[in-house]
GROMACS .gro file of N, CA and C in nm:
model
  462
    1UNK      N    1   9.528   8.567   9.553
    1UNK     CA    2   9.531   8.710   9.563
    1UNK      C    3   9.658   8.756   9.631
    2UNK      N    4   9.637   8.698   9.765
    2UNK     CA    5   9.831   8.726   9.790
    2UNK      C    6   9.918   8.700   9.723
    3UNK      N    7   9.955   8.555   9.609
    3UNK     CA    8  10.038   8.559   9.562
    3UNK      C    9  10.018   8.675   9.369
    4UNK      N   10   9.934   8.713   9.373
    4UNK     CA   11   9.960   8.869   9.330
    4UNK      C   12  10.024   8.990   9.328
    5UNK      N   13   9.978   8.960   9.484
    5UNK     CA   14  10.023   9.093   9.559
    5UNK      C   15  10.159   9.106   9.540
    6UNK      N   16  10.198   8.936   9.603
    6UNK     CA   17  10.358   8.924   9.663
    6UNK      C   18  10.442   8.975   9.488
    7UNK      N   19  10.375   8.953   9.356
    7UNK     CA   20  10.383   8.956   9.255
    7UNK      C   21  10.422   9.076   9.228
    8UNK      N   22  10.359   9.183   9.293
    8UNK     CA   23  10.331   9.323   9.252
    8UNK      C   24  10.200   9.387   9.141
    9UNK      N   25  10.101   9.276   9.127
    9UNK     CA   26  10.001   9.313   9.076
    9UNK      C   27   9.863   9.382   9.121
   10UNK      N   28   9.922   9.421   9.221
   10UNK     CA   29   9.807   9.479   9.322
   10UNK      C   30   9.704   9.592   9.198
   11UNK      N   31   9.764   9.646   9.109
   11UNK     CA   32   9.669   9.745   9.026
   11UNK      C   33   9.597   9.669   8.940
   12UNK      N   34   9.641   9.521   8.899
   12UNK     CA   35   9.547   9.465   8.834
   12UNK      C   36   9.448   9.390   8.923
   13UNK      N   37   9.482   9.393   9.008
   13UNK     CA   38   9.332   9.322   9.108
   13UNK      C   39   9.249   9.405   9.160
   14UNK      N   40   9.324   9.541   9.182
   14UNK     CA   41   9.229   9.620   9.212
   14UNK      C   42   9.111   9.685   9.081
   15UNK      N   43   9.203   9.658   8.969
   15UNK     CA   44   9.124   9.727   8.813
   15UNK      C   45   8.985   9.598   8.786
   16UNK      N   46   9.029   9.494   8.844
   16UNK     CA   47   8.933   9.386   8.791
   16UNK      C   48   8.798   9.353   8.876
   17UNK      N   49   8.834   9.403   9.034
   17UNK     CA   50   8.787   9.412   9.149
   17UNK      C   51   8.683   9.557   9.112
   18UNK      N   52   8.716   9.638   9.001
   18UNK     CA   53   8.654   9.752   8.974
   18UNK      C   54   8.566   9.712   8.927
   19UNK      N   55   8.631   9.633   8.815
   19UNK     CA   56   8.497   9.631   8.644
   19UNK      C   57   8.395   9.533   8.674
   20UNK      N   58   8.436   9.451   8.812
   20UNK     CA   59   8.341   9.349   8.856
   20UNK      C   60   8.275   9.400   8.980
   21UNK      N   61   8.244   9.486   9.092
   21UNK     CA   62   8.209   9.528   9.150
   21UNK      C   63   8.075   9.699   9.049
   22UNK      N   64   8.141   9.741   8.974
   22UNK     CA   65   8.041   9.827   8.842
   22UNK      C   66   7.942   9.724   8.797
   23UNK      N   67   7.949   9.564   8.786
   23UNK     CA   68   7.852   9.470   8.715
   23UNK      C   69   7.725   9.490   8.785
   24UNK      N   70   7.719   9.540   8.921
   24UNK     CA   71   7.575   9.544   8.959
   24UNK      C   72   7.498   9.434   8.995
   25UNK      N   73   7.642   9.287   8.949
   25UNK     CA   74   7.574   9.135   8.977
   25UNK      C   75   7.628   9.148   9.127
   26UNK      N   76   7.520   9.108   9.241
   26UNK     CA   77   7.535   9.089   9.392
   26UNK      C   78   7.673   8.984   9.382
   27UNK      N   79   7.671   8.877   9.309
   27UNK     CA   80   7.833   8.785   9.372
   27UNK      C   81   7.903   8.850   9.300
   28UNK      N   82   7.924   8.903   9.184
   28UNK     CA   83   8.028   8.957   9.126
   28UNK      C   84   8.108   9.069   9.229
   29UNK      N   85   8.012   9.168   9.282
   29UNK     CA   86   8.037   9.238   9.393
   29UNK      C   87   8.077   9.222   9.451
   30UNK      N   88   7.996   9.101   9.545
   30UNK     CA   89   8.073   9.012   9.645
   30UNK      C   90   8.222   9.015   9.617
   31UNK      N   91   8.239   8.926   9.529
   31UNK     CA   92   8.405   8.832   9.506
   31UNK      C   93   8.489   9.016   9.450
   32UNK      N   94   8.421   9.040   9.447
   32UNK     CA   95   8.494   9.191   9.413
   32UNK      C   96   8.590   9.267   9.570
   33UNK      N   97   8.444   9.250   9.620
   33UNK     CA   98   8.476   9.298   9.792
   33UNK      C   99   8.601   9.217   9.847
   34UNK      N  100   8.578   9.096   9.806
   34UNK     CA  101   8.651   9.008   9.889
   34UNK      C  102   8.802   9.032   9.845
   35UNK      N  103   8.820   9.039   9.694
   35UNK     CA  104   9.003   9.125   9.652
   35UNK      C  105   9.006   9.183   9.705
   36UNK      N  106   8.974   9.289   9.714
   36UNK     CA  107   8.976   9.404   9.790
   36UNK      C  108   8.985   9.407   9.916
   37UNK      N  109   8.966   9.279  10.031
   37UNK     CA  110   8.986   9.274  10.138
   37UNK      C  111   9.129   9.244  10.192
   38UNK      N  112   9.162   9.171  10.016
   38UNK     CA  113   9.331   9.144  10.065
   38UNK      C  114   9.412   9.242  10.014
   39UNK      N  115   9.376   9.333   9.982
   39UNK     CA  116   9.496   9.462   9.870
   39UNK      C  117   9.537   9.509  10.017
   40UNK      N  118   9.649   9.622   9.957
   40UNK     CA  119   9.707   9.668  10.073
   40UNK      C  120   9.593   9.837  10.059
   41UNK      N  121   9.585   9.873  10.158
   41UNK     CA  122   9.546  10.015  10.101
   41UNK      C  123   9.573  10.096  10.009
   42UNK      N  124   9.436  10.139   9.976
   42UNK     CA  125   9.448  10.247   9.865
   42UNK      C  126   9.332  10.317   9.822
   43UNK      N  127   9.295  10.411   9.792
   43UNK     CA  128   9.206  10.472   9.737
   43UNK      C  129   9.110  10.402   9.707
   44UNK      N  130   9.162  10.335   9.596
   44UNK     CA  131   9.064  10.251   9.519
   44UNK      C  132   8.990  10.176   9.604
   45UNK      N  133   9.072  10.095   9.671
   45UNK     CA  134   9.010  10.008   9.775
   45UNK      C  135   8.900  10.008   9.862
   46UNK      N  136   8.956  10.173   9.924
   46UNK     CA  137   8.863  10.236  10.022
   46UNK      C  138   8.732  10.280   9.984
   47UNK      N  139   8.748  10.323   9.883
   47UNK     CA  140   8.649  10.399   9.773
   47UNK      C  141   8.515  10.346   9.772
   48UNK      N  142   8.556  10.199   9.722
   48UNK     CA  143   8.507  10.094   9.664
   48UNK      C  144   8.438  10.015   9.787
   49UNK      N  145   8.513  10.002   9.848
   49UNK     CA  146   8.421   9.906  10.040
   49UNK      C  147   8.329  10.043  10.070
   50UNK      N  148   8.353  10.157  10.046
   50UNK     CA  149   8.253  10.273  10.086
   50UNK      C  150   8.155  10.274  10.052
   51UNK      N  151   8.167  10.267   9.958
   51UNK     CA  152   8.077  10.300   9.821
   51UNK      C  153   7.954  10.165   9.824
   52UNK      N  154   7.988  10.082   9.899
   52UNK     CA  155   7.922   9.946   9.868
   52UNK      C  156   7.883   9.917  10.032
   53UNK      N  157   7.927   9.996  10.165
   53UNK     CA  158   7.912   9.952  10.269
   53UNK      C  159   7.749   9.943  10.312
   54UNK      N  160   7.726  10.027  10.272
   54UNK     CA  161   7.539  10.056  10.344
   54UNK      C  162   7.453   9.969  10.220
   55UNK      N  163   7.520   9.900  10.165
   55UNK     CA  164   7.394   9.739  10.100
   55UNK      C  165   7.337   9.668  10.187
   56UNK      N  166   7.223   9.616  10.186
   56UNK     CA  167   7.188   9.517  10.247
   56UNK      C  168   7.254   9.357  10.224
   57UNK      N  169   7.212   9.280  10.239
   57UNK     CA  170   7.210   9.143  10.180
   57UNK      C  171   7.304   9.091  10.218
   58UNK      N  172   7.398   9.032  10.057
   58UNK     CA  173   7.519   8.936  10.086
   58UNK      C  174   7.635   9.035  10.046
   59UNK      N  175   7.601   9.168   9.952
   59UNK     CA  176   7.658   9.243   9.932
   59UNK      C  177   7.754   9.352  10.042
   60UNK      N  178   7.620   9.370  10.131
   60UNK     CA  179   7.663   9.430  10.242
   60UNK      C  180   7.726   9.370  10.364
   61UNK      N  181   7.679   9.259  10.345
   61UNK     CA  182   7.753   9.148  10.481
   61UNK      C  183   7.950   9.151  10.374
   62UNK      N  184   7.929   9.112  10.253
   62UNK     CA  185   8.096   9.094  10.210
   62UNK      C  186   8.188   9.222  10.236
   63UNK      N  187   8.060   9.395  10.200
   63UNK     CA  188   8.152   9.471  10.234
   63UNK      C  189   8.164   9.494  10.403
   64UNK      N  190   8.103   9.471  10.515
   64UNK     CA  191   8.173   9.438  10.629
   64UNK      C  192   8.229   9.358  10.651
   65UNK      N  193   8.295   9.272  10.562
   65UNK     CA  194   8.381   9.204  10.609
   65UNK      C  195   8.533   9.188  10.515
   66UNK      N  196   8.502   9.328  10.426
   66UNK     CA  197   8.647   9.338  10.374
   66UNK      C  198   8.676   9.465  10.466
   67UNK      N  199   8.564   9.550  10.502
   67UNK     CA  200   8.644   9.652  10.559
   67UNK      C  201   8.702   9.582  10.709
   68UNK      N  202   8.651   9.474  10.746
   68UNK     CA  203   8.724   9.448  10.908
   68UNK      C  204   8.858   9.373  10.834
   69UNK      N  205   8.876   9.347  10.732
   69UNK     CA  206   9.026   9.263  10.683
   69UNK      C  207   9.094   9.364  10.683
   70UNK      N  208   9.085   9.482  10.623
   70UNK     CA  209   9.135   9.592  10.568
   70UNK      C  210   9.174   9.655  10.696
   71UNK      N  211   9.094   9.644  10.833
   71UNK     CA  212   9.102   9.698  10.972
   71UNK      C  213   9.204   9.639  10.972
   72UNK      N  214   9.192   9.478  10.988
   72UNK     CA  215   9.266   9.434  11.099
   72UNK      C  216   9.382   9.398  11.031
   73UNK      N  217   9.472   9.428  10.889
   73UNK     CA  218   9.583   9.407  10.808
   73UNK      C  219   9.645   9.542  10.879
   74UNK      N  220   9.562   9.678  10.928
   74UNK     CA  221   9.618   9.801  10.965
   74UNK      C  222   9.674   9.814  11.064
   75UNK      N  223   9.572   9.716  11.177
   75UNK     CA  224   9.619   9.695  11.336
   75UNK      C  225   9.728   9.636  11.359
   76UNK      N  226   9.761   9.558  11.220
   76UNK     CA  227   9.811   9.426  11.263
   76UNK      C  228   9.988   9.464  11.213
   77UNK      N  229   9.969   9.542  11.114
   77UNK     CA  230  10.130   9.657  11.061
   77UNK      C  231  10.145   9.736  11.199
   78UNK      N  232  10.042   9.803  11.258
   78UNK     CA  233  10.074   9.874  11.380
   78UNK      C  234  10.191   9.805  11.484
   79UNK      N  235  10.068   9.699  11.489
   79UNK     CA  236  10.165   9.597  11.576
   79UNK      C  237  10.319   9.518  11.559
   80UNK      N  238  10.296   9.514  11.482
   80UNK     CA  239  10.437   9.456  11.439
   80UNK      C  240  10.532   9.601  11.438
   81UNK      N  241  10.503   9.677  11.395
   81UNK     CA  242  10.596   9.824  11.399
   81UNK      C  243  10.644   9.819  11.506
   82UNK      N  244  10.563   9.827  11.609
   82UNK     CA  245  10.563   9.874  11.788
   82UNK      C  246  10.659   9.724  11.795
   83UNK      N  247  10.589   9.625  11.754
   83UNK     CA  248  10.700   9.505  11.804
   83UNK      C  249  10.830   9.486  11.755
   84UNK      N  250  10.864   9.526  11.649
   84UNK     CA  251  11.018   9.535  11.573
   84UNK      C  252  11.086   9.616  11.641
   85UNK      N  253  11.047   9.729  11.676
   85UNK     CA  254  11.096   9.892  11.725
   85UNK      C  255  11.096   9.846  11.880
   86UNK      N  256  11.080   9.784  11.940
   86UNK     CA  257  11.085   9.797  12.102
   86UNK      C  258  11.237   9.723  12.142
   87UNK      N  259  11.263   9.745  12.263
   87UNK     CA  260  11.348   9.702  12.327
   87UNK      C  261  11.315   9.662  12.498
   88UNK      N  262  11.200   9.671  12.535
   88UNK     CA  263  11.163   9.650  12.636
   88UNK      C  264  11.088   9.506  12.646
   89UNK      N  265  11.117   9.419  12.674
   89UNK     CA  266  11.064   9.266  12.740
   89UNK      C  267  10.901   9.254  12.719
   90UNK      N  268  10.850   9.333  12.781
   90UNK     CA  269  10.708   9.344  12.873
   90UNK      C  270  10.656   9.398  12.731
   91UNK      N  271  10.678   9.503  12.674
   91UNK     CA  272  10.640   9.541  12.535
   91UNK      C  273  10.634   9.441  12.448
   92UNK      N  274  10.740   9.394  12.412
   92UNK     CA  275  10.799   9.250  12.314
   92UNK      C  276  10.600   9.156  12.332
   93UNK      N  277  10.662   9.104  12.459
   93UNK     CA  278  10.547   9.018  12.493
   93UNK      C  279  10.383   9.047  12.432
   94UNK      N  280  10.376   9.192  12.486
   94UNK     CA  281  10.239   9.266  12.503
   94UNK      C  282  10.201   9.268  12.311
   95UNK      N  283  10.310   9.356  12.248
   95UNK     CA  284  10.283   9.306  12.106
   95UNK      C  285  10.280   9.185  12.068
   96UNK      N  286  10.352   9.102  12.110
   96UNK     CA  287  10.342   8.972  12.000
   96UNK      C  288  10.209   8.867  12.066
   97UNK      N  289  10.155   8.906  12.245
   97UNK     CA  290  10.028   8.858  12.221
   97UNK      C  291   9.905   8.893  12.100
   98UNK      N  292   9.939   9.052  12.115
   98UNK     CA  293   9.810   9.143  12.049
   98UNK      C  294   9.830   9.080  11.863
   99UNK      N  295   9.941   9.077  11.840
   99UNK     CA  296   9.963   9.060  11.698
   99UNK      C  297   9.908   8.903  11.636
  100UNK      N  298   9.967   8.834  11.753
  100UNK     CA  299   9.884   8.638  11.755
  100UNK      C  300   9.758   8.632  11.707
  101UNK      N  301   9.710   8.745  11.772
  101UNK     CA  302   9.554   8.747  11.825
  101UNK      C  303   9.489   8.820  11.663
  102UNK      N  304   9.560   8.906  11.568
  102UNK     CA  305   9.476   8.936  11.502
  102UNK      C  306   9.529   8.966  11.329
  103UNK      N  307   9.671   8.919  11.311
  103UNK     CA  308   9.730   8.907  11.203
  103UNK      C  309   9.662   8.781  11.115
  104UNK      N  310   9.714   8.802  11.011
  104UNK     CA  311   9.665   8.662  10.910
  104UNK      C  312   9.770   8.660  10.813
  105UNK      N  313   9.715   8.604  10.677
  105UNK     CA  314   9.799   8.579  10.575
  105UNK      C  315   9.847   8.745  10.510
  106UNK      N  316   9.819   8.851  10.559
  106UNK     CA  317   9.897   8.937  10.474
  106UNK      C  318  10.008   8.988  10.563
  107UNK      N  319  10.030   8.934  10.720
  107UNK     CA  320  10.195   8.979  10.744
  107UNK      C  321  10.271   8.912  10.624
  108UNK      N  322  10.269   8.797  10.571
  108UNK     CA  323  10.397   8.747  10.516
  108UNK      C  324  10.461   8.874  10.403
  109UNK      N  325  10.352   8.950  10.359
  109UNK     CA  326  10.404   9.064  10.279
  109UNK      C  327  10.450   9.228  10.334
  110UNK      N  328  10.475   9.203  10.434
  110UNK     CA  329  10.499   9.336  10.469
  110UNK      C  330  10.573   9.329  10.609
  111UNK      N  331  10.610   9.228  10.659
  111UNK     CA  332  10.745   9.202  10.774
  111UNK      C  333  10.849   9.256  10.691
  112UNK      N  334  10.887   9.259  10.581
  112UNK     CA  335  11.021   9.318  10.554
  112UNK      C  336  11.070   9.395  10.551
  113UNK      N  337  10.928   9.507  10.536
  113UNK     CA  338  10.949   9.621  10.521
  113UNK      C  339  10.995   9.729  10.668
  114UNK      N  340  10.994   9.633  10.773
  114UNK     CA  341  11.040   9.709  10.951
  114UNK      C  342  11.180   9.640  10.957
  115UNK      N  343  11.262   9.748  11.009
  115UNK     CA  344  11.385   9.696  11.051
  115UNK      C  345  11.366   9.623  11.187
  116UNK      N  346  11.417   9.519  11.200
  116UNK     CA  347  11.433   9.394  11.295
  116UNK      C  348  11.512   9.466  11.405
  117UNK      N  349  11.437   9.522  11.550
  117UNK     CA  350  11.511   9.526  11.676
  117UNK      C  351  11.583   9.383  11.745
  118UNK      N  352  11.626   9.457  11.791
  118UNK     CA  353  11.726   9.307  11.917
  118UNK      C  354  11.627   9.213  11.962
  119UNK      N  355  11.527   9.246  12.021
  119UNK     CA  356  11.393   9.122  12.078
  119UNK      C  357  11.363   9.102  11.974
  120UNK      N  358  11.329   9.146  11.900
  120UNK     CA  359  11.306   9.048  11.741
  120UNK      C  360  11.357   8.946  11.660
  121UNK      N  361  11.545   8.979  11.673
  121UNK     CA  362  11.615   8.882  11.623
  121UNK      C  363  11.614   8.763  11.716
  122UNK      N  364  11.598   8.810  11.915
  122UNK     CA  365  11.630   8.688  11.968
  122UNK      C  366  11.511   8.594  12.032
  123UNK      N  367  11.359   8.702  12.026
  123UNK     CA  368  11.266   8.592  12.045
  123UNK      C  369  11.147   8.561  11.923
  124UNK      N  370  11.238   8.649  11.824
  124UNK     CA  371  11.066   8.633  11.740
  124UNK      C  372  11.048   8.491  11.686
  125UNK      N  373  11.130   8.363  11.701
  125UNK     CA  374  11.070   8.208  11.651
  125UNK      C  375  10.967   8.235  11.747
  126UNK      N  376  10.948   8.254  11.876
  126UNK     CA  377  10.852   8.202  11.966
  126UNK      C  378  10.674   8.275  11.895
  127UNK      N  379  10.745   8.410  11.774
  127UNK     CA  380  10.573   8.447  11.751
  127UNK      C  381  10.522   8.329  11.655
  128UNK      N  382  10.621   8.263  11.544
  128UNK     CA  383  10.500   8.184  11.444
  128UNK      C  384  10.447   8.062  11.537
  129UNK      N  385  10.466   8.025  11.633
  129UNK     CA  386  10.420   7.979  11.733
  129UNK      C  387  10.271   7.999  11.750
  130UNK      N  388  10.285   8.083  11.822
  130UNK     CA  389  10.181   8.143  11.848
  130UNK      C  390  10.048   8.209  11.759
  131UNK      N  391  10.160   8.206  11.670
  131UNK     CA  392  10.028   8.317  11.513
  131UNK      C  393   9.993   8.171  11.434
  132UNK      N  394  10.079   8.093  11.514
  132UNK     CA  395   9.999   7.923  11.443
  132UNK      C  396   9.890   7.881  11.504
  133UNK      N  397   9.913   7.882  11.608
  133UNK     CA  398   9.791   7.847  11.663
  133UNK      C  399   9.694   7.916  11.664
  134UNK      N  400   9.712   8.066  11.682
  134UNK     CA  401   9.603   8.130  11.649
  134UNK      C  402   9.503   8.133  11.526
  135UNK      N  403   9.581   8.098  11.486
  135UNK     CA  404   9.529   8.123  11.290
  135UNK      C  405   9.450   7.995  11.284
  136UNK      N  406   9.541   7.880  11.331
  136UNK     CA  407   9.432   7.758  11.341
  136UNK      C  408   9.304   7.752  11.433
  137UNK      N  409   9.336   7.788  11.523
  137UNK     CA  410   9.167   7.817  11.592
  137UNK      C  411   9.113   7.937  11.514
  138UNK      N  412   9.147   8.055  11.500
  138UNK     CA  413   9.084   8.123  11.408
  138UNK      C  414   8.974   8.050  11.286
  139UNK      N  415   9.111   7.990  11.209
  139UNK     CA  416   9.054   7.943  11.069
  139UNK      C  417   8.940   7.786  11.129
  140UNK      N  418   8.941   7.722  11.248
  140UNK     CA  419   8.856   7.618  11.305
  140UNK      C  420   8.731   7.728  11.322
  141UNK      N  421   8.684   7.778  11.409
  141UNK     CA  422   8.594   7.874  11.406
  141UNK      C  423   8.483   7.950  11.289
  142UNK      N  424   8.580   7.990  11.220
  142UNK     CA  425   8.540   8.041  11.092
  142UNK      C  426   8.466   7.890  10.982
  143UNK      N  427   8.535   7.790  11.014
  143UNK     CA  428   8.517   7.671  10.934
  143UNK      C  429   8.372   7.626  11.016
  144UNK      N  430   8.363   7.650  11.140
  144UNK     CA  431   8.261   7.565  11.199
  144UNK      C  432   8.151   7.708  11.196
  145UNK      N  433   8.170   7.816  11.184
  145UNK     CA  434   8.070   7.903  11.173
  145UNK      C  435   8.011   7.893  11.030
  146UNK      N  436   8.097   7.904  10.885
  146UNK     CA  437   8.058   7.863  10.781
  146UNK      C  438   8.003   7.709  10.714
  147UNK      N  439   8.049   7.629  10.802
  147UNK     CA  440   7.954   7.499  10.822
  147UNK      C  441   7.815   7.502  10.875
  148UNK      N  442   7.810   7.578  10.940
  148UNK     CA  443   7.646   7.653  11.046
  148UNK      C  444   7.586   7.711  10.934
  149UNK      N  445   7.617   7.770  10.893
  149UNK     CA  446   7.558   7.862  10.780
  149UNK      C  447   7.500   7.813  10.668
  150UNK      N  448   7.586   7.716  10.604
  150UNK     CA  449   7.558   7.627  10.478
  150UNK      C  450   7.402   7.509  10.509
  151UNK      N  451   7.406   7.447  10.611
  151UNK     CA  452   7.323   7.398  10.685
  151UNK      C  453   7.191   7.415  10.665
  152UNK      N  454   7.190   7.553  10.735
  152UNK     CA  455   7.022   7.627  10.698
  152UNK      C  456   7.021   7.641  10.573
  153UNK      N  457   7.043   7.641  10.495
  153UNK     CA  458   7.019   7.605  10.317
  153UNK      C  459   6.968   7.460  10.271
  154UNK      N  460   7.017   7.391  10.356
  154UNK     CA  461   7.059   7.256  10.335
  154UNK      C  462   6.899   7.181  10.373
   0.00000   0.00000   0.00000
């Protein structure tokens, strides 16, 4: 889905994310929600996690959890804005903890779009550092929570 995006096909994932979320089939929905968790904003997008938020089930658990992707892709442009744009040390720091802490795979598409301040050019190696490790305990977590889950089926 990101490499879509990075593609520029964002209207065809969102058109397909449509005609499969209209099926009325609960996973179709699902995997519908879940494109939609990686698009960048848009109407459609929003529309669509709305429109589907107050389900019960597996339906409603996928659309809370594209709208917190969709959150935290927003927080996470915030942050990086505030962190490109600063010139103050203590700022630098304060963003690139907050950003560690809650970016994922859709900065790689949208760092380009902020012009690069001075603390940016001279400490930002030290963030993939940090957004590494985060992402790996992140993605450990998530792996050992969805291992929990599978279980009780099991």
């Amino acid at each position: 889905m990101l490499a879509a995006r990075h593609a520029g096909r964002q209207s065809w994932l969102e058109d397909y994310a449509t005609r499969e979320s209209s099926t009325g089939h609960p996973v179709a929905t699902a995997r519908a929600l879940t494109i939609l968790s990686f698009a960048d904003e848009s109407e459609t997008a929003g529309a669509t996690i709305a429109r589907l938020d107050n389900h019960g089930g597996m339906v409603g658990r996928a659309a809370e959890a594209a709208r917190f992707a969709c959150d935290r892709n927003r927080w996470s442009c915030i942050g990086y804005q505030r962190l490109a744009e600063t010139g103050d040390c203590v700022d630098f720091w304060r963003y690139g903890t907050l950003l560690a802490k809650i970016a994922d795979a859709h900065m790689v598409l949208w760092t380009g779009d902020y012009v690069e301040g001075p603390l940016l050019d001279r400490f930002g190696y030290s963030l993939t550092r940090c957004s590494r490790r985060s992402g790996h305990d992140r993605l450990s977590r998530s792996t050992r929570t969805r291992m929990a889950s599978w279980r009780q089926y099991s």
